[in-house]
Short mmCIF file of C-alpha atoms in Angstrom, two decimals:
data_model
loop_
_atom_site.label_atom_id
_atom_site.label_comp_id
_atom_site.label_asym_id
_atom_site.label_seq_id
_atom_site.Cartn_x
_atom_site.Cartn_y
_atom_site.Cartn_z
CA UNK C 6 95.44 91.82 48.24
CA UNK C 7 95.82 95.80 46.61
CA UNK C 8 95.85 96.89 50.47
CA UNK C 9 98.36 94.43 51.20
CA UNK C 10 100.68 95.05 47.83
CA UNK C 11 100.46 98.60 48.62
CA UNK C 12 101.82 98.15 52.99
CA UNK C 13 104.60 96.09 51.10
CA UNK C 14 105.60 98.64 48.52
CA UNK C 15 105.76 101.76 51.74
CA UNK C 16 107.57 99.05 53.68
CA UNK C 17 110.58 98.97 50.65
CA UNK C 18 109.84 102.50 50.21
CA UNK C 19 110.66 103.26 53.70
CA UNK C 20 113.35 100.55 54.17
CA UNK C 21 115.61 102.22 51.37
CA UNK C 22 115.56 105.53 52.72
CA UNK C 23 116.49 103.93 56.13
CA UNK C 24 119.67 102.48 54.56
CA UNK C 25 120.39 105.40 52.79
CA UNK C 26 119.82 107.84 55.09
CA UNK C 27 122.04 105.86 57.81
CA UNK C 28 125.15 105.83 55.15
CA UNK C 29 125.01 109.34 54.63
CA UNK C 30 124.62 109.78 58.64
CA UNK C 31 127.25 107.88 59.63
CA UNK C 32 129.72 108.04 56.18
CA UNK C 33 128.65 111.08 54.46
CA UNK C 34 129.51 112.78 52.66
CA UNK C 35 128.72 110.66 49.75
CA UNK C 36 127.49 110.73 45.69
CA UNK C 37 124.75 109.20 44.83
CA UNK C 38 127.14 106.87 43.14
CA UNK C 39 128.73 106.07 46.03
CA UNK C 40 125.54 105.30 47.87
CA UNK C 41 124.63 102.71 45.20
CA UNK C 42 127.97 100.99 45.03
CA UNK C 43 128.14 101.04 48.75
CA UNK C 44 123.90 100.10 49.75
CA UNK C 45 123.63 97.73 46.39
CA UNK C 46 120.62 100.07 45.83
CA UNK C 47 119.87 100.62 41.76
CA UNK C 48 121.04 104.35 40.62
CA UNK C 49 117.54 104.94 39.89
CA UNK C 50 116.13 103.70 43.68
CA UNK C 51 119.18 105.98 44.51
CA UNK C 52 118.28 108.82 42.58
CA UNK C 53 114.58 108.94 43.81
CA UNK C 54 114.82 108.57 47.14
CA UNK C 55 117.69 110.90 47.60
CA UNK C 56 115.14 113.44 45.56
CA UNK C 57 112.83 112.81 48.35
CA UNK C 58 115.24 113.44 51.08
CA UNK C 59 116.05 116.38 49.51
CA UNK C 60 113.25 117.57 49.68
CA UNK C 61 112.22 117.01 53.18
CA UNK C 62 115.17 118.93 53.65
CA UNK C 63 117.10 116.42 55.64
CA UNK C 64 119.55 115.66 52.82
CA UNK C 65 122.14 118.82 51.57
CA UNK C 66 124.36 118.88 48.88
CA UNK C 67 127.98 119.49 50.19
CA UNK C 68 130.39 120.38 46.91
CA UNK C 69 131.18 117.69 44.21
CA UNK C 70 134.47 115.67 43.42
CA UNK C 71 135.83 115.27 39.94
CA UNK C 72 135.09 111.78 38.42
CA UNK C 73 136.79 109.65 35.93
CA UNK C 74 135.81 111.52 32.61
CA UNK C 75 132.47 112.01 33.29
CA UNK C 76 130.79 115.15 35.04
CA UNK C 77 131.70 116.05 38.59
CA UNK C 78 129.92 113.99 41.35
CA UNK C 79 127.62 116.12 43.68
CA UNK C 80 128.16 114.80 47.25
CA UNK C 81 125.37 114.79 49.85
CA UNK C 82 125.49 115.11 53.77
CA UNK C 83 122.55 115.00 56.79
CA UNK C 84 121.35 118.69 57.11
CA UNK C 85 122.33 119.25 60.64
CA UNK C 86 119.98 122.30 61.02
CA UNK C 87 116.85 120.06 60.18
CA UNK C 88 116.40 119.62 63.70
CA UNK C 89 116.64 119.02 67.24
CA UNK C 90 117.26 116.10 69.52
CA UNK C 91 117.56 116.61 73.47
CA UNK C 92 119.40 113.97 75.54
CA UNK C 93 118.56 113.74 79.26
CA UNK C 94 120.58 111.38 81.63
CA UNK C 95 118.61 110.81 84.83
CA UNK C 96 121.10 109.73 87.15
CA UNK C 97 121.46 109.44 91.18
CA UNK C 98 123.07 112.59 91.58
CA UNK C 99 122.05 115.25 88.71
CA UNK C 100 119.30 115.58 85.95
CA UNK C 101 121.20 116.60 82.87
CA UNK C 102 119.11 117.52 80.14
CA UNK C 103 120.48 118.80 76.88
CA UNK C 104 119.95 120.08 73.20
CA UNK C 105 122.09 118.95 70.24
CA UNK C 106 121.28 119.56 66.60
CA UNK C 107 120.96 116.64 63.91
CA UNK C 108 125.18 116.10 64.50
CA UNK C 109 124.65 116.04 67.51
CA UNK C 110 127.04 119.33 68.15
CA UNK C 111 125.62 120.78 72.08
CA UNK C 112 123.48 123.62 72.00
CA UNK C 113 122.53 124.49 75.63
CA UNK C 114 122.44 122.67 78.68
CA UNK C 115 120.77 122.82 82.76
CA UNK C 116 121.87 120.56 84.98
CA UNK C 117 119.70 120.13 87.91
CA UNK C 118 121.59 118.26 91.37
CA UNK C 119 119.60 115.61 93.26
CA UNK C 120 119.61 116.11 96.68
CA UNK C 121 118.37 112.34 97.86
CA UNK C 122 119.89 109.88 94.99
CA UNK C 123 117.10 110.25 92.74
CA UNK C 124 114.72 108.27 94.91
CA UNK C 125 111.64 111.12 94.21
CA UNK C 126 110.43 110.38 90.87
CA UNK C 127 108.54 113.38 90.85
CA UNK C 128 111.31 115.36 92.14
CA UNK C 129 113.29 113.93 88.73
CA UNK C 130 110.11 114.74 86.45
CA UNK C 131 109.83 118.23 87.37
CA UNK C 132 113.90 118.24 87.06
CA UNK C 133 113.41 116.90 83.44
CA UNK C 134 110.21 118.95 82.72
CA UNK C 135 112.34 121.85 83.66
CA UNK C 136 115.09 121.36 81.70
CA UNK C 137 113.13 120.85 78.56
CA UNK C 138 112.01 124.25 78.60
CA UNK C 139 115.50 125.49 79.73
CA UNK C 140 117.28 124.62 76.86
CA UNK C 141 114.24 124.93 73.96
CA UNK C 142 114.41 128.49 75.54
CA UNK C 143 117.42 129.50 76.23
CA UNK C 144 118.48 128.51 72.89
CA UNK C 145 115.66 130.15 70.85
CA UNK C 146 114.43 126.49 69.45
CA UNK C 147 111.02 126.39 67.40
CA UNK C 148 109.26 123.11 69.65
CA UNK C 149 108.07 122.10 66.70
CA UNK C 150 111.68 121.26 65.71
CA UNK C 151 112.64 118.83 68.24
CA UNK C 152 112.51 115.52 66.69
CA UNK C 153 112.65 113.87 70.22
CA UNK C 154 113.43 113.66 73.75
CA UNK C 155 115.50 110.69 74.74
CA UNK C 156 115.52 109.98 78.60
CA UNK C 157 117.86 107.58 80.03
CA UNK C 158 117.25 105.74 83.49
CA UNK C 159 118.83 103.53 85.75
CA UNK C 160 117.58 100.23 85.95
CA UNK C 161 114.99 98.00 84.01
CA UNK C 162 112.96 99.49 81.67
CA UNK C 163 109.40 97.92 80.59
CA UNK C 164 108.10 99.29 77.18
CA UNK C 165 104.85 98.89 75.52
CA UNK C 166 101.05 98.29 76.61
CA UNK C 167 101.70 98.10 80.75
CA UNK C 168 99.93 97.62 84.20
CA UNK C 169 99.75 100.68 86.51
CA UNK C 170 99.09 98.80 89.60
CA UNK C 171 98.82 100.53 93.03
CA UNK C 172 101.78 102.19 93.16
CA UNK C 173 100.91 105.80 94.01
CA UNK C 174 100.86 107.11 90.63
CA UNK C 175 96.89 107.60 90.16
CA UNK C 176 94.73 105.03 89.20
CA UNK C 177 95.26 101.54 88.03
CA UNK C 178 94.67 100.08 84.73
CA UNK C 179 96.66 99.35 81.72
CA UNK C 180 98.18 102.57 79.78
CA UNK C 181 101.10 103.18 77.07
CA UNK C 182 104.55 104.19 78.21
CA UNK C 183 107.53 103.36 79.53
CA UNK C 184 107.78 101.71 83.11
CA UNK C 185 110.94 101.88 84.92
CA UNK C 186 112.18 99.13 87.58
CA UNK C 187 115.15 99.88 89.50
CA UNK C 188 115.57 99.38 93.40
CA UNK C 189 119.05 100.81 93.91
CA UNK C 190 117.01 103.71 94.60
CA UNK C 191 112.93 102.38 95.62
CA UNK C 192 111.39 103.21 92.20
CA UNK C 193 109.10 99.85 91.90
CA UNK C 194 107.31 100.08 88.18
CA UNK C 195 107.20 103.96 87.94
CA UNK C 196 104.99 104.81 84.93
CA UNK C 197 108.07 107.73 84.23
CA UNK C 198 106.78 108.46 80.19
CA UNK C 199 103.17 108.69 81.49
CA UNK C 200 104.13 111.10 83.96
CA UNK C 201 106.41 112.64 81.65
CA UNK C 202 103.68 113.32 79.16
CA UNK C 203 101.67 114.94 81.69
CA UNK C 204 104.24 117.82 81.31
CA UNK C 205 104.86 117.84 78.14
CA UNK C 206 103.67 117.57 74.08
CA UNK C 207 107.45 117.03 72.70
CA UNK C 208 108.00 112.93 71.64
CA UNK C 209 109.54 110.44 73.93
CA UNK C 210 112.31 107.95 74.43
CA UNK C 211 112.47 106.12 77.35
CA UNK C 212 115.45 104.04 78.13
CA UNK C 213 118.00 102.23 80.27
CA UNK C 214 121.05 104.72 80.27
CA UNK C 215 123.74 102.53 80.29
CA UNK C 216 122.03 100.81 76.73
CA UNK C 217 121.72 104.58 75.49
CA UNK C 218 125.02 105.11 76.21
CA UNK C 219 126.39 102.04 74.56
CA UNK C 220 124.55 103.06 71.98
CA UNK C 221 126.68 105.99 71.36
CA UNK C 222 129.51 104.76 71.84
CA UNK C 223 129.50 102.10 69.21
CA UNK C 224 128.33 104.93 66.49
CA UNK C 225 130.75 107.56 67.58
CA UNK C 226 133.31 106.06 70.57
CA UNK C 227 135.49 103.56 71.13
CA UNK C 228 132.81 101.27 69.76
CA UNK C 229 132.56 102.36 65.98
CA UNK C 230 133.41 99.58 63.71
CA UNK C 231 133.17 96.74 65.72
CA UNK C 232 130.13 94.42 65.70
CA UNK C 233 131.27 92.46 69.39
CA UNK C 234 131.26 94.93 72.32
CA UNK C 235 130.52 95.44 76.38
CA UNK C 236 130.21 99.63 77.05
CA UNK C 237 130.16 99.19 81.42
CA UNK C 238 128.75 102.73 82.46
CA UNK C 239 130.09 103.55 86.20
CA UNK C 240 128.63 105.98 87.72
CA UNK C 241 127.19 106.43 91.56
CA UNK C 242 126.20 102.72 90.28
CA UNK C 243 126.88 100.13 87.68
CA UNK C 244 125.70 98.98 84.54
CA UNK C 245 126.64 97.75 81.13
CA UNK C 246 125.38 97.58 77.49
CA UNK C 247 125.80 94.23 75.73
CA UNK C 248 126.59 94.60 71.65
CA UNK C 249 126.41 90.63 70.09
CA UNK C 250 126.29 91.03 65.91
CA UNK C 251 125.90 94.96 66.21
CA UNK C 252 122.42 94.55 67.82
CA UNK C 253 122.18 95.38 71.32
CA UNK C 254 121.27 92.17 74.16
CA UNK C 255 118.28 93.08 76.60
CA UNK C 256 117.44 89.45 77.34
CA UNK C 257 114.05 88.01 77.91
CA UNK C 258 112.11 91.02 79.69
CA UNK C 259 114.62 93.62 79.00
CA UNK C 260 116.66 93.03 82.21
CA UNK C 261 120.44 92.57 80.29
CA UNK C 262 122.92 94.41 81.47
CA UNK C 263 122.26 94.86 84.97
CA UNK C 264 126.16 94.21 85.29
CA UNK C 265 126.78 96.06 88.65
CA UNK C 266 124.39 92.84 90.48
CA UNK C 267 126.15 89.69 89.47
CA UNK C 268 127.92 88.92 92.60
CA UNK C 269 131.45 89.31 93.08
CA UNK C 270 132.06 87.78 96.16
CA UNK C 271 129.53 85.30 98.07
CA UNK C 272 128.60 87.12 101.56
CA UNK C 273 129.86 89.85 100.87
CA UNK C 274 129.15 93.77 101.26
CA UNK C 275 125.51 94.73 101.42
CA UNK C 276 124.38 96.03 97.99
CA UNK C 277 121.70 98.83 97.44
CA UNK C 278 119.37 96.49 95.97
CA UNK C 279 119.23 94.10 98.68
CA UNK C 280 121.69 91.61 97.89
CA UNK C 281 125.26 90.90 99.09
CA UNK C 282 128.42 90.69 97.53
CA UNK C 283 127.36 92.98 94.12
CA UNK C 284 129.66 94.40 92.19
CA UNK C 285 127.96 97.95 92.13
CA UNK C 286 128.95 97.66 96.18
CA UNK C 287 132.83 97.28 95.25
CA UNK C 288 133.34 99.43 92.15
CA UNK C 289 130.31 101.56 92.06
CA UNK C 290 131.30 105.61 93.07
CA UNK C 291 128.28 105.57 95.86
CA UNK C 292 129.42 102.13 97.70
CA UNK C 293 133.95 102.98 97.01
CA UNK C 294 132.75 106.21 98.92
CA UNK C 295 131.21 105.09 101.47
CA UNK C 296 134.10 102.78 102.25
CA UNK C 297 136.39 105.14 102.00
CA UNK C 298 134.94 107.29 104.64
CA UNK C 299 135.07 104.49 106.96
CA UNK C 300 138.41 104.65 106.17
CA UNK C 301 139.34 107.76 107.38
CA UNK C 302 138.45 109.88 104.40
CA UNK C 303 136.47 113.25 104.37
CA UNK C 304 132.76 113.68 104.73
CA UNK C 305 130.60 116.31 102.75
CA UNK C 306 131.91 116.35 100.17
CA UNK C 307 130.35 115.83 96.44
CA UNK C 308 130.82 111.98 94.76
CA UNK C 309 133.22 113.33 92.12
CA UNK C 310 135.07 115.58 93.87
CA UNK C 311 135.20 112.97 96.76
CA UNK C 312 136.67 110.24 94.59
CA UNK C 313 139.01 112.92 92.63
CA UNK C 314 139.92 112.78 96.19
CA UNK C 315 140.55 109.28 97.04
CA UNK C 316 142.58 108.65 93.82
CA UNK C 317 144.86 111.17 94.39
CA UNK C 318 145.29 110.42 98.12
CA UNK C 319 149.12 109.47 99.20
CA UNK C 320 147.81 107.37 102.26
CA UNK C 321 148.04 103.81 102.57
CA UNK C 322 144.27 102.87 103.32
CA UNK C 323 143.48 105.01 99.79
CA UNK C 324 146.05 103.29 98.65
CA UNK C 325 145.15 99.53 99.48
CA UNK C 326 141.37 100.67 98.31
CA UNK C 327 142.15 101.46 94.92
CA UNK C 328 143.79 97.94 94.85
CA UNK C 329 140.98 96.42 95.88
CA UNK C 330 138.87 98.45 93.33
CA UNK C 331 141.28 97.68 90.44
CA UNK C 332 141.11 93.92 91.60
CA UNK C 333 137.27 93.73 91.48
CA UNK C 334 136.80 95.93 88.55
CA UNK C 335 139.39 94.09 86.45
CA UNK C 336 137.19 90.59 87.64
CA UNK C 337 134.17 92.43 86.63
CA UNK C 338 135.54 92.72 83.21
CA UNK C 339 137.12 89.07 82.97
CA UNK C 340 133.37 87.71 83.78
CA UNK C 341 132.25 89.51 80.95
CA UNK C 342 134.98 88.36 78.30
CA UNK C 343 134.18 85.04 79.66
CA UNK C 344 130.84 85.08 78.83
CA UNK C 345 130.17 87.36 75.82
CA UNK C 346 133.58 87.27 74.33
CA UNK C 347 133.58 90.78 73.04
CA UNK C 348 136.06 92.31 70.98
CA UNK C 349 136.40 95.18 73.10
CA UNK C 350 135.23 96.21 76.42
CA UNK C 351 134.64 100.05 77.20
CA UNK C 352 134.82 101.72 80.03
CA UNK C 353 132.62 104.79 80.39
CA UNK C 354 130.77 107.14 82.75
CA UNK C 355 131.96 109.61 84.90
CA UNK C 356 133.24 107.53 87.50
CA UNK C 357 134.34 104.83 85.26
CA UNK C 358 136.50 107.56 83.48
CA UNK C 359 138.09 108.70 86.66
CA UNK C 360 139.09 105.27 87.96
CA UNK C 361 140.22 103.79 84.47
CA UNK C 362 141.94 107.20 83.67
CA UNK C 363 144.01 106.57 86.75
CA UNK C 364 144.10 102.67 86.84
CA UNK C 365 143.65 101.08 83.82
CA UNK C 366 146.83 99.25 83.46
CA UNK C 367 146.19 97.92 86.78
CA UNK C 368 142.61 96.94 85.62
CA UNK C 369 143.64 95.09 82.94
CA UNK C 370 145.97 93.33 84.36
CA UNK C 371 143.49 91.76 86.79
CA UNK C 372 140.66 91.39 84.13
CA UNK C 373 144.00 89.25 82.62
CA UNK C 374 144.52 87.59 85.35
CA UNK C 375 140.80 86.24 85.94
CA UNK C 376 139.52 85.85 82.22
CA UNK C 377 139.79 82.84 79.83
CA UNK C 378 143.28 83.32 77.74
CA UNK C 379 142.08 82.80 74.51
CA UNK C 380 139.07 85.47 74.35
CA UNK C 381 141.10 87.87 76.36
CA UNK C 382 143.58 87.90 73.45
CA UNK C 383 140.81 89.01 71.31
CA UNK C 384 139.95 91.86 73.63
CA UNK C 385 140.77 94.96 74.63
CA UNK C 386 139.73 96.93 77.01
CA UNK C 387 139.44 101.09 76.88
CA UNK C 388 138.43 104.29 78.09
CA UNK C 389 135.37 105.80 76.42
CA UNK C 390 136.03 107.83 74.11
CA UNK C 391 132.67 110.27 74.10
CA UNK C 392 133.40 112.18 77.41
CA UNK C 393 132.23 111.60 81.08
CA UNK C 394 129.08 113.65 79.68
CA UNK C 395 128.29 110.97 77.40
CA UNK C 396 125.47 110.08 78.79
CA UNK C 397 122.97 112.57 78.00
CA UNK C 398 124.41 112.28 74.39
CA UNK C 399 123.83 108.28 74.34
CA UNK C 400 120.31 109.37 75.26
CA UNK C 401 119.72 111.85 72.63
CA UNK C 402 121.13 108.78 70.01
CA UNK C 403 117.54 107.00 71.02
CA UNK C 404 114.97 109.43 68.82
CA UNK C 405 117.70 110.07 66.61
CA UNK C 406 117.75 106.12 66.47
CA UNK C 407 113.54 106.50 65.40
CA UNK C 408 114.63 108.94 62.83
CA UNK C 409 117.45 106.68 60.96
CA UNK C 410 115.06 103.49 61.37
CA UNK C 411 112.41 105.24 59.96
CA UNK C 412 113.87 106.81 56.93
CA UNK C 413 113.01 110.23 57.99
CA UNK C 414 109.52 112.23 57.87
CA UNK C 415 106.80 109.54 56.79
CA UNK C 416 107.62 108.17 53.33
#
């Protein structure tokens, strides 16, 4: 029973300096009497575990304000320089790996193009491996400071105790680590933290990118505030993050969100997956591309600068293709008010960004067009607001995430 009394009393412990630490993250700076008007916290549960913050060094003081006849009120802030977080977004066409300190402010970056869609895991490993040392080194970062590596991935991502079957990755068994299932681009459960770890000491996060990048984007974006949100990451392909009550959906075996293969049209175009009709093979950057080549348009060229290309182009097949997009994408969107009923739906990655930047009246319109009236009224849809780089930094948000849940160091 003392054993027990004693897991309950660090679990408190622990939980307090979670909620604190997340006000003064998100809302700081603050006094300590703010934080227990604000956290319903007792000044003294306040004052202690705001002395033990302190004294991690995670917690700063940042001035004082005057107060109403009484002595001025020290406010407190995160200490940025505590340490380091490194986002890395693993996507079909680049491994982007980079280092942020605790506000997430960019540090250094290496960027490392894919040359066959991502389709060599060990090819991307070596990428990310590479980059880790990149930009620990090139900005002069103690190791030992980097509270964690976040990774997002494309595709499904299996956490936990897993089977490594025959798959090519050494031998089979059951192993810790995240598994990643995605067959856009052939990986079939690649033990990626496993063979991550093989390469380096520095802690891991393992996750699907679009949910990292939703993540972000509902602390810092277009998200912030609201408790009801979809963040659709387009890229080469397509994927969303589902918000319901602030908590992120993954579904039964972490599979929500694979937005870019509910089918759009029955028959249709041939999917990367296997299926037909997706709507990764109407909206995605990869599939748009590839149809408008057959169109007529140029060859060799890079995805972005190729569909910088094809939304600027005067001609009438460009033209009647962005239509199309617009028409699909803005269905896309409708299918997801219609089911989730979100109060906002965010459009984000760097494709996403260069089609809504250019379309999104026309996107909206269809998404109006094809949703339910009544929860399109209560939506909106936007642009997100983090950057077309916001994926590495949704990815960096995951052992930042571990830090805030945690309450900091050990309590």
């Amino acid at each position: 029973m003392a054993e027990r009394r004693r897991r309950t009393v660090r679990d408190l412990r622990r939980a307090n300096r979670s909620v604190l630490l997340r006000r003064l993250y998100f809302d700081g700076p603050l006094s300590r009497q703010d934080l227990a008007r604000e956290t319903g916290l007792s000044p003294a549960s306040v004052s202690n575990v705001v002395t033990e913050l302190i004294e991690a060094g995670l917690v700063v003081e940042a001035g004082s304000v005057e107060s109403d006849g009484g002595r001025p009120r020290v406010l407190l802030k995160t200490a940025a320089g505590y340490g380091h977080l490194i986002g890395v977004d693993v996507g079909e066409t680049r491994v982007v790996v980079e280092l942020f300190d605790l506000g997430l402010t960019q540090l250094a970056k290496a960027d490392h193009p894919l040359a066959d869609g991502g389709r060599d895991e060990r090819a991307v490993v070596r990428h990310v491996l590479d980059g880790l040392s990149a930009v620990v080194e090139g900005a002069s970062v103690d190791p030992a400071s980097v509270i964690g590596v976040g990774v997002g991935v494309p595709g499904i991502v299996e956490h936990g105790i897993v089977e490594h079957g025959a798959d090519g990755h050494g031998a089979t068994g059951r192993g810790p680590g995240a598994v990643v299932h995605c067959q856009t681009i052939g990986w079939d459960a690649v033990p990626l933290e496993r063979m991550l770890r093989e390469g380096t000491a520095l802690p891991l996060f393992v996750d699907n990118g679009a949910a990292a990048l939703g993540q972000a984007e509902m602390w810092f974006g277009a998200g912030r505030g609201h408790r009801s949100a979809v963040v659709a990451l387009i890229g080469s392909g397509v994927g969303a993050a589902v918000v319901i009550d602030g908590s992120p959906y993954r579904g039964a075996a972490g599979g929500a969100g694979e937005w870019g293969h509910t089918t759009s049209r029955v028959g249709g175009a041939r999917c990367r997956c296997g299926s037909r009709g997706c709507l990764e093979s109407y909206v995605g950057a990869a599939a748009l591309l590839e149809r408008y080549r057959a169109a007529g348009g140029p060859a060799g060229t890079g995805e972005e600068a190729a569909l910088a290309g094809l939304l600027a182009d005067p001609s009438r097949a460009a033209a009647e293709l962005r239509e199309e997009t617009a028409e699909y994408l803005g269905a896309g969107i409708a299918d997801l008010v219609n089911l989730f009923s979100p109060e906002k739906v965010v459009i984000g990655g760097w494709a996403g960004l260069l089609i809504g930047g250019r379309m999104l009246d026309r996107i909206v319109d269809a998404a109006a067009a094809y949703a339910l009236r009544r929860p399109f009224a209560r939506t909106s849809v936007e642009l997100c607001r983090l950057g077309p780089e916001a994926a590495a930094v949704g990815a960096a948000t995951l052992p930042l995430a571990h830090l805030l849940d945690g309450g900091g160091p050990a309590a």
